[in-house]
Coordinates of C-alpha atoms and ligand atoms in Angstrom, one line a residue:
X1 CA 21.7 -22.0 30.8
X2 CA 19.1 -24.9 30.5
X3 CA 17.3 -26.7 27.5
X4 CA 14.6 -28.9 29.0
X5 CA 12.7 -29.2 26.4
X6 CA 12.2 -32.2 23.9
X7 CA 10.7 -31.3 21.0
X8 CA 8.3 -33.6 19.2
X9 CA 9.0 -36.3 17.0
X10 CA 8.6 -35.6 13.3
X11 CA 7.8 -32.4 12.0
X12 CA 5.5 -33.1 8.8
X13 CA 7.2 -32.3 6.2
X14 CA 5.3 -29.3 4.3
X15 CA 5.2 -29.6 0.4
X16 CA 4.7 -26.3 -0.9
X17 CA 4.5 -26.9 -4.8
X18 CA 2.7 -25.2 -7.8
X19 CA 0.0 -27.5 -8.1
X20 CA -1.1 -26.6 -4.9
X21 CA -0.7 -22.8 -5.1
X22 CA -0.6 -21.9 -8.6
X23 CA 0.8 -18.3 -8.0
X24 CA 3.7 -19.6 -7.1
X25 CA 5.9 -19.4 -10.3
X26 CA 7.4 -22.7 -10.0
X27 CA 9.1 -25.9 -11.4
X28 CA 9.4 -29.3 -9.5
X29 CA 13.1 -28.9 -8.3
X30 CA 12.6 -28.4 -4.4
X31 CA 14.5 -26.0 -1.9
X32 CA 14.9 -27.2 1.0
X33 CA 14.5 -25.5 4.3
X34 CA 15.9 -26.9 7.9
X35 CA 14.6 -26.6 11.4
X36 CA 18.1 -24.4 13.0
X37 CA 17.3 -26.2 16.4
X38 CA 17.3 -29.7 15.4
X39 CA 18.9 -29.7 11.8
X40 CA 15.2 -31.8 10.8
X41 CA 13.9 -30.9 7.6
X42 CA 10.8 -28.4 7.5
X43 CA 9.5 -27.8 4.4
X44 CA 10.6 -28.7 0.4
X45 CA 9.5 -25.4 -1.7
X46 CA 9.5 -25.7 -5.8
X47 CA 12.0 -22.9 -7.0
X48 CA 11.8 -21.0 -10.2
X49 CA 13.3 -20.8 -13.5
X50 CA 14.8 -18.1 -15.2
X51 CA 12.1 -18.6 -17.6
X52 CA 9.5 -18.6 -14.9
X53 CA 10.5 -15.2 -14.0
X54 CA 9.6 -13.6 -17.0
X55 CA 6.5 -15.2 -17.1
X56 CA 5.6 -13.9 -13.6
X57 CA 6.4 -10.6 -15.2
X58 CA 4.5 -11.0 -17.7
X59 CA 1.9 -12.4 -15.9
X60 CA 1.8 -9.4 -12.8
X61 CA 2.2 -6.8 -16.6
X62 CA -1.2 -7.9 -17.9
X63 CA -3.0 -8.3 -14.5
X64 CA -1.9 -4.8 -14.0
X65 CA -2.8 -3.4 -17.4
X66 CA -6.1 -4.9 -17.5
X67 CA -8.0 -5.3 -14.4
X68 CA -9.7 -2.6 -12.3
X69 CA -6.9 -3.2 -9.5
X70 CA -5.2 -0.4 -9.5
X71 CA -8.5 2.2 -10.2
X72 CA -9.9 0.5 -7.3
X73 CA -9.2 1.2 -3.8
X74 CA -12.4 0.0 -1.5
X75 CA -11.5 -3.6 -3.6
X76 CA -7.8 -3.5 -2.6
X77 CA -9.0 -2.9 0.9
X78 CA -11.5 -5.6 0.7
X79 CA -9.4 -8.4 -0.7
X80 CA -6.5 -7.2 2.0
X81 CA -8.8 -6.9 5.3
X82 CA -9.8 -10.3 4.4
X83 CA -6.2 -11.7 3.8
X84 CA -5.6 -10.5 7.8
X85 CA -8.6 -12.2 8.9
X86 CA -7.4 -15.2 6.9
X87 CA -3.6 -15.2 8.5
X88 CA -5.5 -14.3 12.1
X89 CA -7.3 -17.3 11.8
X90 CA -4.3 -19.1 11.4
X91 CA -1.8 -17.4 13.4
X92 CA -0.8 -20.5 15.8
X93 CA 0.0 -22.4 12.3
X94 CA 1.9 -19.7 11.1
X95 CA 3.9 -18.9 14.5
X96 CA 5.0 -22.4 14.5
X97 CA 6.2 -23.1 11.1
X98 CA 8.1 -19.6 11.4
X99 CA 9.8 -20.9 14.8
X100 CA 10.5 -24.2 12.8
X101 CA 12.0 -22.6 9.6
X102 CA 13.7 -19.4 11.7
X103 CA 14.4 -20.3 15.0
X104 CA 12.7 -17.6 16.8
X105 CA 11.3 -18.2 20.0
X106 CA 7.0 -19.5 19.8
X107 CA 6.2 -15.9 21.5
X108 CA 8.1 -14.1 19.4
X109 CA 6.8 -15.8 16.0
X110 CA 3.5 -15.5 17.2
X111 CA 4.8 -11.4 17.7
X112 CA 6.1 -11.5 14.2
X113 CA 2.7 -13.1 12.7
X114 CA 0.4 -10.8 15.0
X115 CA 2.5 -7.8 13.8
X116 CA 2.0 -8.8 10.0
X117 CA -1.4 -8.4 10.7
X118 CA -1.4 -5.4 11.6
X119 CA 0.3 -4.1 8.9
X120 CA -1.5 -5.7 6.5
X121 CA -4.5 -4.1 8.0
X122 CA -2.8 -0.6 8.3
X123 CA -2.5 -0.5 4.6
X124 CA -5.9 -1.9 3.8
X125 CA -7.5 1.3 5.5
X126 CA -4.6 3.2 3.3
X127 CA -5.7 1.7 0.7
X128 CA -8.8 3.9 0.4
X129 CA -7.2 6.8 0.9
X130 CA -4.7 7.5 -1.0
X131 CA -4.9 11.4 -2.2
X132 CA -3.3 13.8 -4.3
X133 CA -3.8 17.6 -3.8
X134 CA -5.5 20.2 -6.6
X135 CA -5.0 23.7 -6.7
X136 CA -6.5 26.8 -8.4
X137 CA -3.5 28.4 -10.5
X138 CA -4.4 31.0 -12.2
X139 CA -8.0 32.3 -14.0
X140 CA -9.3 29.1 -16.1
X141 CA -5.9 26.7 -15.3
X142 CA -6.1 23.8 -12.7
X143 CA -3.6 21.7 -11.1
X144 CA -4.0 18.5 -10.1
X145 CA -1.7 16.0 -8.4
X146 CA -2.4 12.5 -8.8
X147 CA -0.6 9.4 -6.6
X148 CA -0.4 6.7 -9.3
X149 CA 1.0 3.2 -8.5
X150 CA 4.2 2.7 -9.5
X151 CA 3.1 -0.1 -12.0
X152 CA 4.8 -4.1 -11.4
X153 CA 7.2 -4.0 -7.8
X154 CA 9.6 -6.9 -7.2
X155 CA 10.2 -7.8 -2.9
X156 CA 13.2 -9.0 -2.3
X157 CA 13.3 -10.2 1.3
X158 CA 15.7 -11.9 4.3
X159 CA 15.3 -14.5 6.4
X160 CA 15.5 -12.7 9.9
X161 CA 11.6 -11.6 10.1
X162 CA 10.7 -13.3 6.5
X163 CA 6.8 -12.9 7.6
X164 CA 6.9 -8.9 8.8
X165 CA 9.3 -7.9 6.1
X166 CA 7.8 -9.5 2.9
X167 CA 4.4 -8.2 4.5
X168 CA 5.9 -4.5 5.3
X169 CA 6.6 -4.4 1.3
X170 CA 3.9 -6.3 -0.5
X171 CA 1.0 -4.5 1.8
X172 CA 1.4 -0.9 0.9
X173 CA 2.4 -1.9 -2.5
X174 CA -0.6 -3.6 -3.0
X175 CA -2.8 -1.0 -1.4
X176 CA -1.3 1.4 -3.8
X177 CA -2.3 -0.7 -6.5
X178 CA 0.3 -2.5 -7.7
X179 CA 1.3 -5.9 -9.0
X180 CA 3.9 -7.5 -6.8
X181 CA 6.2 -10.4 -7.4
X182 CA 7.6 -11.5 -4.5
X183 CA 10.8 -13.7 -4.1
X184 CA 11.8 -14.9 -0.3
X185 CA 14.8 -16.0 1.1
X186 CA 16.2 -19.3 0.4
X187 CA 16.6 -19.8 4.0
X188 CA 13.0 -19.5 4.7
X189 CA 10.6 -19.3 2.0
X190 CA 8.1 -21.9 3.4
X191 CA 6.6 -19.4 6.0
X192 CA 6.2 -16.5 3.4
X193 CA 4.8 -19.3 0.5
X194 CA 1.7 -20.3 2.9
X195 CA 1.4 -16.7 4.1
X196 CA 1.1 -15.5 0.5
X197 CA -1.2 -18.4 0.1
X198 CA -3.4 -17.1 1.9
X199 CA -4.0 -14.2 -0.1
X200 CA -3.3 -15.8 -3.6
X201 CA -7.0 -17.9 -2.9
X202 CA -9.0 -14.8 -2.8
X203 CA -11.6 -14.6 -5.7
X204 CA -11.2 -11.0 -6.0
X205 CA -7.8 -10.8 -6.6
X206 CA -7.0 -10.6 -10.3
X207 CA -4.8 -13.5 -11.2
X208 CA -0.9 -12.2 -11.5
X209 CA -1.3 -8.9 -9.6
X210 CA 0.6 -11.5 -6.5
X211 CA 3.5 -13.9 -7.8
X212 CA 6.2 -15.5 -6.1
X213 CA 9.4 -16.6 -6.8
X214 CA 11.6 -18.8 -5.4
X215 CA 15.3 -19.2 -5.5
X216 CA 18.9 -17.8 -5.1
X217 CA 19.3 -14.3 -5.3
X218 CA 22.3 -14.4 -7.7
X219 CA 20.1 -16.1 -10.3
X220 CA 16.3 -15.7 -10.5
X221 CA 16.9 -12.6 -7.2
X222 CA 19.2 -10.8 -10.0
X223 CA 16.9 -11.4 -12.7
X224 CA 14.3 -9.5 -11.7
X225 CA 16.4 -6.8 -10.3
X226 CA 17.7 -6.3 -14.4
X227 CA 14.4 -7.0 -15.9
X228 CA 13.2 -4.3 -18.3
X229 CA 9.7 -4.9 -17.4
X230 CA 9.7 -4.5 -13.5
X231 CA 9.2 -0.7 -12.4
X232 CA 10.4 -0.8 -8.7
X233 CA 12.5 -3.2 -6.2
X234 CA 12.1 -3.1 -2.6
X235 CA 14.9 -5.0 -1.2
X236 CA 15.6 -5.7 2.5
X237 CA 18.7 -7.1 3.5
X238 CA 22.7 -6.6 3.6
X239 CA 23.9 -3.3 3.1
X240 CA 26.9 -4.7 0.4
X241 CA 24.3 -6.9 -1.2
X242 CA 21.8 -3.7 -1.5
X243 CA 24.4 -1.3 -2.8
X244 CA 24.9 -4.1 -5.5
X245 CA 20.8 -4.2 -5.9
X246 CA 20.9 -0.9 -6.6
X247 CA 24.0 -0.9 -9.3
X248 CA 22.0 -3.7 -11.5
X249 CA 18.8 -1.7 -10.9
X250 CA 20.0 0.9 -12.2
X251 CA 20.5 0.2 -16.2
X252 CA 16.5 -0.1 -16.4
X253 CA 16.6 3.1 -14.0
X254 CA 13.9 1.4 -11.5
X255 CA 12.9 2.8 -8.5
X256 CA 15.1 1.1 -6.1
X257 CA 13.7 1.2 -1.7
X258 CA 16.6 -0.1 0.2
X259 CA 16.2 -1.1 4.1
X260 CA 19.9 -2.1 4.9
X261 CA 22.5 -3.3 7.7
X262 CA 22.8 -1.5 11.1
X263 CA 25.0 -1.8 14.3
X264 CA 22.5 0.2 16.5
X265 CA 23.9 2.1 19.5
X266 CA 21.7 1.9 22.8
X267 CA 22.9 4.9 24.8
X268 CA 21.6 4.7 28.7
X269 CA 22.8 7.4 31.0
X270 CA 23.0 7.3 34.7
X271 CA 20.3 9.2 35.3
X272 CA 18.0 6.6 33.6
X273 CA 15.1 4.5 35.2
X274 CA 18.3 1.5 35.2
X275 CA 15.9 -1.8 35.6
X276 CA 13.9 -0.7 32.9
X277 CA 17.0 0.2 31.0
X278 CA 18.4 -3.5 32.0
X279 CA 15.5 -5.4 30.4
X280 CA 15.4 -3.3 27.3
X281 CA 18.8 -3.6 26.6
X282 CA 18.9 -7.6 26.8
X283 CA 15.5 -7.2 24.4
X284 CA 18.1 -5.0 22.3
X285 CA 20.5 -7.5 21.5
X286 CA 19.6 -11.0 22.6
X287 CA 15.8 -11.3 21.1
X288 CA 15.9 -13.2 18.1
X289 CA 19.3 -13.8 18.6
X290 CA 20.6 -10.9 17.5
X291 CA 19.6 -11.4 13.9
X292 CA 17.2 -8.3 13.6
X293 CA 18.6 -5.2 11.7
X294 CA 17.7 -2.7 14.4
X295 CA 19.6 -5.0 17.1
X296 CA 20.9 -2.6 19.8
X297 CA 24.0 -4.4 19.3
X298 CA 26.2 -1.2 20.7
X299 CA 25.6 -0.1 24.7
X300 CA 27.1 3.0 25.7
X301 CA 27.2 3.4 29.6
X302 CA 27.6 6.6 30.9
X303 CA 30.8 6.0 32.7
X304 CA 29.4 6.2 36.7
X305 CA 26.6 3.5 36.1
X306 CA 29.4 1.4 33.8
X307 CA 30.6 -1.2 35.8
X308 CA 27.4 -2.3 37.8
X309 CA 25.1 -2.1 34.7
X310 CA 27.5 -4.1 32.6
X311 CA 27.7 -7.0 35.5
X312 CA 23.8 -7.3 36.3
X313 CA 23.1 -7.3 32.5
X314 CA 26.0 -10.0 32.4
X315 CA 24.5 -12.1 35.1
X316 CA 21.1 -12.0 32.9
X317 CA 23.0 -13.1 30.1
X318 CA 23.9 -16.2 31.9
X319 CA 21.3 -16.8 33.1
X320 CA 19.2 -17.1 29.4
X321 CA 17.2 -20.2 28.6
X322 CA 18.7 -21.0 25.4
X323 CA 16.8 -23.8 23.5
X324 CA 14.7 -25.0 20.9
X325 CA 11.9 -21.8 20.4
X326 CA 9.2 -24.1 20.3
X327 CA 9.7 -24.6 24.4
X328 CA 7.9 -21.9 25.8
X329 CA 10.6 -21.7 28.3
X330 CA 12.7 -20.6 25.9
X331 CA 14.1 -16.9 25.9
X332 CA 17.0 -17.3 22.7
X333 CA 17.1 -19.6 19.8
X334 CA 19.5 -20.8 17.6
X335 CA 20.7 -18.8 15.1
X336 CA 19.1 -19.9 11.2
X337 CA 22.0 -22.0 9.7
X338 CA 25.0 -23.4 10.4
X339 CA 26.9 -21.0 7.7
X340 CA 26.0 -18.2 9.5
X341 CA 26.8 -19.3 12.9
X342 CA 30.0 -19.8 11.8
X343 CA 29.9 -16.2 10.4
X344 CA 28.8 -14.9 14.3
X345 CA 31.7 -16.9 15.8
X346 CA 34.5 -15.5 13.5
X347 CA 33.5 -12.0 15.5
X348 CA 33.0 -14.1 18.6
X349 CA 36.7 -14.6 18.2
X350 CA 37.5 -11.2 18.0
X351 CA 35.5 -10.5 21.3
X352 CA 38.0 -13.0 22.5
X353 CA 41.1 -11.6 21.2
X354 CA 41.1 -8.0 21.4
X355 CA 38.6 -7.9 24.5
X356 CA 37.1 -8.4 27.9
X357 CA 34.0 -11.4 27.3
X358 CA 32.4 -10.8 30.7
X359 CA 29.6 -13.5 29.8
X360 CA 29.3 -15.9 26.2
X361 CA 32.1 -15.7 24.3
X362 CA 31.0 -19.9 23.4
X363 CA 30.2 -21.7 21.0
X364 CA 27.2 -24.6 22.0
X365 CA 27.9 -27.7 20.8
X366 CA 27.4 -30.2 23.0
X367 CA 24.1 -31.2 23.6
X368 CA 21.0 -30.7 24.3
X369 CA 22.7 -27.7 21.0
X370 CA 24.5 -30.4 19.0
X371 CA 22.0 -31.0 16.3
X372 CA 21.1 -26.9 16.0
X373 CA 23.2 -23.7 15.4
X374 CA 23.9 -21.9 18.9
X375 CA 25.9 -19.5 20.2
X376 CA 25.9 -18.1 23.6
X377 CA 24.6 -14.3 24.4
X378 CA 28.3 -13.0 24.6
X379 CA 28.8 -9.5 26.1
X380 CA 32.2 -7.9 25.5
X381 CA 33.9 -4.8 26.9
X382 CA 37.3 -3.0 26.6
X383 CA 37.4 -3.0 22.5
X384 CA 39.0 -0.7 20.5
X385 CA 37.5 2.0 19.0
X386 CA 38.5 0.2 15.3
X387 CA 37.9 -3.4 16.2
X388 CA 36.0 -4.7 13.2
X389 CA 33.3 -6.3 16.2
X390 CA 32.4 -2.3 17.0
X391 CA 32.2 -1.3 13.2
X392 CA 30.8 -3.7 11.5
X393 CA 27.2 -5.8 11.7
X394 CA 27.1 -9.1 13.8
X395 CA 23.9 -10.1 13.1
X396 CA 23.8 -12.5 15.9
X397 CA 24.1 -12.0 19.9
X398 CA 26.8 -10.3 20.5
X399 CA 27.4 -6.6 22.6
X400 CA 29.8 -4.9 22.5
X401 CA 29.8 -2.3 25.8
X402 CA 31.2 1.3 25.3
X403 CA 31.8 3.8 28.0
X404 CA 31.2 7.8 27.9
X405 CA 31.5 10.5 30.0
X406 CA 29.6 13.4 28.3
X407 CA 26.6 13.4 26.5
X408 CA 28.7 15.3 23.6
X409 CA 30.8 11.9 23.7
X410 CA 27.8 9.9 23.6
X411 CA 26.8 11.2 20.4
X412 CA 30.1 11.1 18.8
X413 CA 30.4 7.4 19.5
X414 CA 26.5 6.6 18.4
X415 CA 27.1 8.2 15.1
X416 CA 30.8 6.5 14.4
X417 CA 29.7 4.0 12.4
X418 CA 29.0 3.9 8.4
X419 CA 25.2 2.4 9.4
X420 CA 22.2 4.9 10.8
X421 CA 18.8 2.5 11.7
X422 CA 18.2 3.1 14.9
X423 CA 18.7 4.3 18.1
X424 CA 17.8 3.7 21.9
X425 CA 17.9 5.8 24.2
X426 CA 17.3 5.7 28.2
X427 CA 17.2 8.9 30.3
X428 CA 14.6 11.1 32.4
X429 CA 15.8 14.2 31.4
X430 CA 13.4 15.1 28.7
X431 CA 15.5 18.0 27.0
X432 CA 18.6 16.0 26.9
X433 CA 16.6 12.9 25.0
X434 CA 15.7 15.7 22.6
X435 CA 18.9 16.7 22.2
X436 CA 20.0 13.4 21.9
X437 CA 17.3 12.4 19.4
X438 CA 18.0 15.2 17.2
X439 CA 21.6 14.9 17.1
X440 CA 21.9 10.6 16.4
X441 CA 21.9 10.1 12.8
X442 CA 19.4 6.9 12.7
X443 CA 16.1 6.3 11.2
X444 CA 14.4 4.9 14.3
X445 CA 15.5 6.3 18.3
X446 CA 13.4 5.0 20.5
X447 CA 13.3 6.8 24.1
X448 CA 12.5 4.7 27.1
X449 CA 11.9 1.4 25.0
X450 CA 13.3 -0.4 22.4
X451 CA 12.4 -2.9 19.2
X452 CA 8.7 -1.3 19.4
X453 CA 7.3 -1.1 15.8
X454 CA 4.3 0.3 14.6
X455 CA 2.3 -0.4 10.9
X456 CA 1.6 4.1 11.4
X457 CA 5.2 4.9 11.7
X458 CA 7.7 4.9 9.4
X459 CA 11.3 3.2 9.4
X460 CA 14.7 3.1 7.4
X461 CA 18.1 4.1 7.4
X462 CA 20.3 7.0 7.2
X463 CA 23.9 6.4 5.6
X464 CA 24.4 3.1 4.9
X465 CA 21.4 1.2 6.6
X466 CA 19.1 2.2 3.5
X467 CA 17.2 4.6 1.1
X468 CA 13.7 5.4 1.5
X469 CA 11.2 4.6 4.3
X470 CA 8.8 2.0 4.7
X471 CA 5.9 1.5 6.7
X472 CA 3.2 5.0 7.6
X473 CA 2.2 6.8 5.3
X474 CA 5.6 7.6 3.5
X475 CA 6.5 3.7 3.4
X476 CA 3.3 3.3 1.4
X477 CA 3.8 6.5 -0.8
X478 CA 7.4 4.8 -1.4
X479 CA 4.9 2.5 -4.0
X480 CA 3.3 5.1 -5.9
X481 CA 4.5 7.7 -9.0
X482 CA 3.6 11.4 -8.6
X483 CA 1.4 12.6 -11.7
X484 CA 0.5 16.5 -12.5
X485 CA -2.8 16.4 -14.7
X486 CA -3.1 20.2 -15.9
X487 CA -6.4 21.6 -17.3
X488 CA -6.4 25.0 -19.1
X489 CA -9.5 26.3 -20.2
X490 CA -8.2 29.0 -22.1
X491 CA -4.1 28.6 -22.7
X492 CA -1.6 31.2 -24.1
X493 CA 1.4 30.1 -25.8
X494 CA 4.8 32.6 -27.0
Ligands
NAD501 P1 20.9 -10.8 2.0 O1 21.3 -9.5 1.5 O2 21.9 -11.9 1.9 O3 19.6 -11.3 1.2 C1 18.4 -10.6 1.2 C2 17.6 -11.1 0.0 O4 18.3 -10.7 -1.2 C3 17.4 -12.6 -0.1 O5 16.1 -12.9 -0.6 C4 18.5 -13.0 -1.1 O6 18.2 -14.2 -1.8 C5 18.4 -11.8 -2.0 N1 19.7 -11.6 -2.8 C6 20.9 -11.9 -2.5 N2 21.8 -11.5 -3.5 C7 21.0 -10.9 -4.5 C8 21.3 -10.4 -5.7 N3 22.5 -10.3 -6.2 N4 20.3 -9.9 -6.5 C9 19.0 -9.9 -6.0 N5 18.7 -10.5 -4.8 C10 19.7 -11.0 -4.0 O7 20.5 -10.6 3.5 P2 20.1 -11.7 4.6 O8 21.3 -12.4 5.0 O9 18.9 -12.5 4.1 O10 19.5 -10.8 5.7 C11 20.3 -10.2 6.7 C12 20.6 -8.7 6.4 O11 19.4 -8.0 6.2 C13 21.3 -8.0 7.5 O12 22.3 -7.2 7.0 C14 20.2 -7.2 8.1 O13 20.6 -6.0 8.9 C15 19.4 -6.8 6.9 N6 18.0 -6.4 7.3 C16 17.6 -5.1 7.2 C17 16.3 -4.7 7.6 C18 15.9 -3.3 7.6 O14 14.7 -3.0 7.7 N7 16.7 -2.3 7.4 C19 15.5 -5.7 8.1 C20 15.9 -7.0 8.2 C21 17.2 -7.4 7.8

C-alpha cells in the first residue's frame, strides 16, 4: 500500500453564500465542510433558519401555483437539457470539488458527475412525455387518466454520492413539474450548492420552483419533513433515520419515497468466469470505500472455488493504492469524516474478534494517512452467522466472506438479512442466474457485473433498504399524482 502523492498547497476556500446564489435559502452562519484526506477546509456554506424554511416553502408554493411550470413540458425539458450542458461544461470543476468534500477517487467523481448528467438528461426527454391513458366506457362517458405533479417535493439527501443522489431526485421531479426544495447533507453540501447553481441561473426557470436548504437534519431536515405545506419527501439515506422520516411524514400524510441501507450479497459460483468475478467483487466493496448503499459488502463463495478466490482477492486487497483521490494513482480514499471512521472501525473490531482478517483489519494513521480518515480494505472470513458485521450495514470497506455448497444455500444466506438493494451475481449457467435472480429478494441483481447504473432503469429496495423506486420511468412517476377526469355526455343517476 503506497501514497505517493502530494497534494497541492491550499485549496481555495469556496464561499458559497446567498448573495451569490440567491436560491439558496440562507443566513450568514457558515457550515463548514473538510477535505477527508487532508482534514483542510473545503468550502464554508450559509445554512438556513427555521424561518428560512418556510419561506422556501412558501416561495416553491407560489412558483408552483402560478407559473406555467408544471403545464409545460418542452420548457422543463429546455431549462433541464441546458442545466446538463452547463454541469458538462464544468465537469472537471465539479469532479474535483466532489473528491475534495467526499473523498472519492478524481475517476470516480468525475463517474459520479458524468452520471448526473445523464440523468439529468434522461428526465429532460421524460419530461415531454409524460402520459396518462383515456378510454371509451360506455355510450357518451370517457375516461381519462391524467399524471399530475405531485405539487412542492422536499430531497433529502447523503453524503456518499451527494451529486448522483440529489440529481436522481430533483430531475424526475422537476420533469414532472414540480417545485423542489432541496436540503444536502451537512457533510457535503458544497458540491450539490454549485451543482444546483448551475441550474438556479437559468432565465426560464420560475424563481422558487428550485430552493435549497442547508443544515442539520434534526432541525431545518425535520422541518420540512412536518411541514403542512410540502406534498412529498424523497429521502435517501439510513434505514433507522428513514423509518423515522416516514413516522414525522406521516401526520401531514405526505408522500414519502424512501431509498434505504443495504448489506448486498455478491454470490459467485464455481462455475463463473473467476477473473472477471475477482475484479468485480473488489469494485463491490472497495470503490468509494465502501460507502455506497449497493456495496457488495457480503461474498458468498461456492465452497470448491472458496479458499483460492478469497486469497487472490486478499492479495488485491493489499495491494490497493490507498491515498488522497485527487492522485490519479489512487484506487481507495479516505472515508468522509473522522466520526464515521471511527463508526467502520468499531465493526473492524468485530472482524477482529470473532473472525479470520485475511487482509486490513487496520486502522491508518500514521502518515502519509495521519491528517485524513483511513481505514484499510479489510476482508474477513469464518464469522458467525449472527455476528452483528454480517447483519448489519458497514458502510465502509469491509467483506465479510461466506461459504455455500448449494445454490438453495446460496439463496438462503443472500436473503438473511433485514435489507434487500441489491444483488450480484457471477455464473455461466444462464437458467441458474434466472433462478437465482428470481428467488434474491433485492431491488437491483446484477449478472456478470456489478455497481452499473443506468438513468432508464429503475432502483430501490425491498424490506428494509426502501419504499418506492427511483430512476426509469417508475422513479420519475414516483413524482406525479394519478387524476381520473370523467366526461358524461348524457349521465343517469338512482
Ligand atoms: P443519514 O440518514 O444520516 O442522512 C441522510 C440525510 O437525511 C441527510 O441530509 C441528513 O441531514 C438528513 N437527516 C438526518 N436526520 C434527519 C431527520 N430527523 N429528519 C430529516 N432529515 C434528516 O444518512 P447518511 O449517513 O448521510 O448516508 C448514509 C446512508 O444512506 C447509508 O445507510 C446508505 O446505505 C444510505 N444510502 C442509500 C441509498 C439508496 O439509494 N438506497 C443511496 C445512498 C445512501
Amino acid at each position: 500500500m503506497t501514497a505517493t502523492f502530494t497534494p497541492r498547497g491550499s485549496w481555495a476556500t469556496l464561499k458559497v453564500n446567498n448573495g451569490l446564489h440567491p436560491f439558496l435559502s440562507a443566513s450568514a452562519d457558515a457550515l463548514s465542510s473538510y477535505d477527508p484526506a487532508t482534514g483542510e477546509l473545503v468550502a464554508n456554506v450559509a445554512t438556513s433558519t427555521l424561518g428560512q424554511v418556510d419561506e422556501a416553502v412558501d416561495s416553491a408554493e407560489r412558483a408552483f401555483r402560478k407559473s406555467t411550470w408544471r403545464n409545460d413540458g418542452a420548457l422543463r425539458a429546455r431549462v433541464l437539457f441546458r442545466w446538463a450542458e452547463r454541469m458538462r461544461q464544468q465537469t472537471e470543476e465539479l469532479a474535483e470539488l466532489l473528491t475534495r468534500e467526499q473523498g472519492k477517487t478524481i475517476g470516480q467523481a468525475r463517474g459520479e458527475v458524468l452520471s448526473s448528467i445523464s440523468m439529468i438528461e434522461y428526465n429532460a426527454g421524460q419530461a415531454r412525455a409524460i402520459y396518462g391513458r383515456s378510454a371509451a366506457l360506455k355510450e357518451g362517458v370517457h375516461g381519462v387518466v391524467l399524471r399530475e405533479p405531485v405539487g412542492i417535493v422536499a430531497a433529502i439527501t447523503p453524503w456518499n454520492y451527494p451529486l448522483n443522489l440529489t440529481i436522481r431526485a430533483v430531475a424526475p421531479a422537476l420533469a414532472a413539474g414540480n417545485a423542489v426544495i432541496v436540503k444536502p447533507a451537512s457533510l457535503t453540501p458544497a458540491i450539490v450548492i454549485k451543482a444546483l447553481a448551475l441550474l438556479a441561473q437559468d432565465n426560464d426557470l420560475p424563481d422558487g420552483i428550485v430552493r435549497a436548504i442547508v443544515g442539520s437534519g434534526g432541525t431545518v431536515g425535520d422541518r420540512l419533513v412536518t411541514h403542512e405545506g410540502i406534498n412529498m419527501i424523497a429521502f435517501t439515506g439510513d434505514s433507522v433515520t428513514g423509518i423515522n422520516v416516514m413516522k414525522r411524514a406521516a401526520d401531514s400524510l405526505k408522500n414519502v419515497s424512501l431509498e434505504l441501507g443495504g448489506k448486498s450479497p455478491n454470490i459467485v459460483f464455481a462455475d463463473a468466469n473467476l477473473e472477471k468475478a475477482l475484479v468485480g467483487a473488489e469494485n463491490a466493496i472497495f470503490s468509494s470505500a465502501g460507502q455506497i448503499c449497493t456495496a457488495g459488502s457480503r461474498l458468498l463463495l461456492e465452497e470448491s472455488i472458496h479458499d483460492e478466490f478469497v486469497e487472490r482477492l486478499a492479495q488485491r486487497a493489499r495491494d490497493m493504492n490507498v491515498g488522497d483521490g485527487l492522485d490519479p494513482a489512487t484506487q481507495m480514499g479516505p472515508l468522509v469524516s473522522a466520526g464515521h471512521k471511527q463508526t467502520v472501525w468499531d465493526y473492524v473490531e468485530i472482524a477482529n474478534a470473532e473472525g479470520t482478517v485475511v487482509a486490513g483489519g487496520r486502522s491508518l494513521d500514521d502518515s502519509p494517512y495521519d491528517k485524513g480518515n483511513f481505514v484499510a480494505p479489510t476482508i474477513v472470513t469464518d464469522l458467525p452467522a449472527d455476528s452483528r458485521l454480517v447483519r448489519e450495514e458497514v458502510f465502509g470497506p469491509v467483506l465479510v466472506v461466506q461459504k455455500f455448497s448449494t445454490e438453495e444455500e446460496a439463496v438462503n444466506i443472500a436473503n438473511s438479512t433485514d435489507f434487500g438493494l441489491a444483488c450480484g451475481l457471477w455464473t455461466s449457467d444462464l437458467d441458474r442466474a434466472w433462478r437465482v435472480g428470481r428467488n434474491v429478494e433485492a431491488g437491483t441483481i446484477w449478472i456478470n457485473t456489478y455497481h452499473h447504473f443506468y438513468g432508464e432503469m429503475e432502483v430501490g429496495g425491498f424490506k428494509k433498504s426502501g419504499i418506492g423506486r427511483q430512476q426509469g420511468v417508475e422513479g420519475l412517476l414516483e413524482f406525479t399524482e394519478t387524476k381520473h377526469l370523467n366526461f358524461d355526455s348524457n349521465p343517469t343517476f338512482w
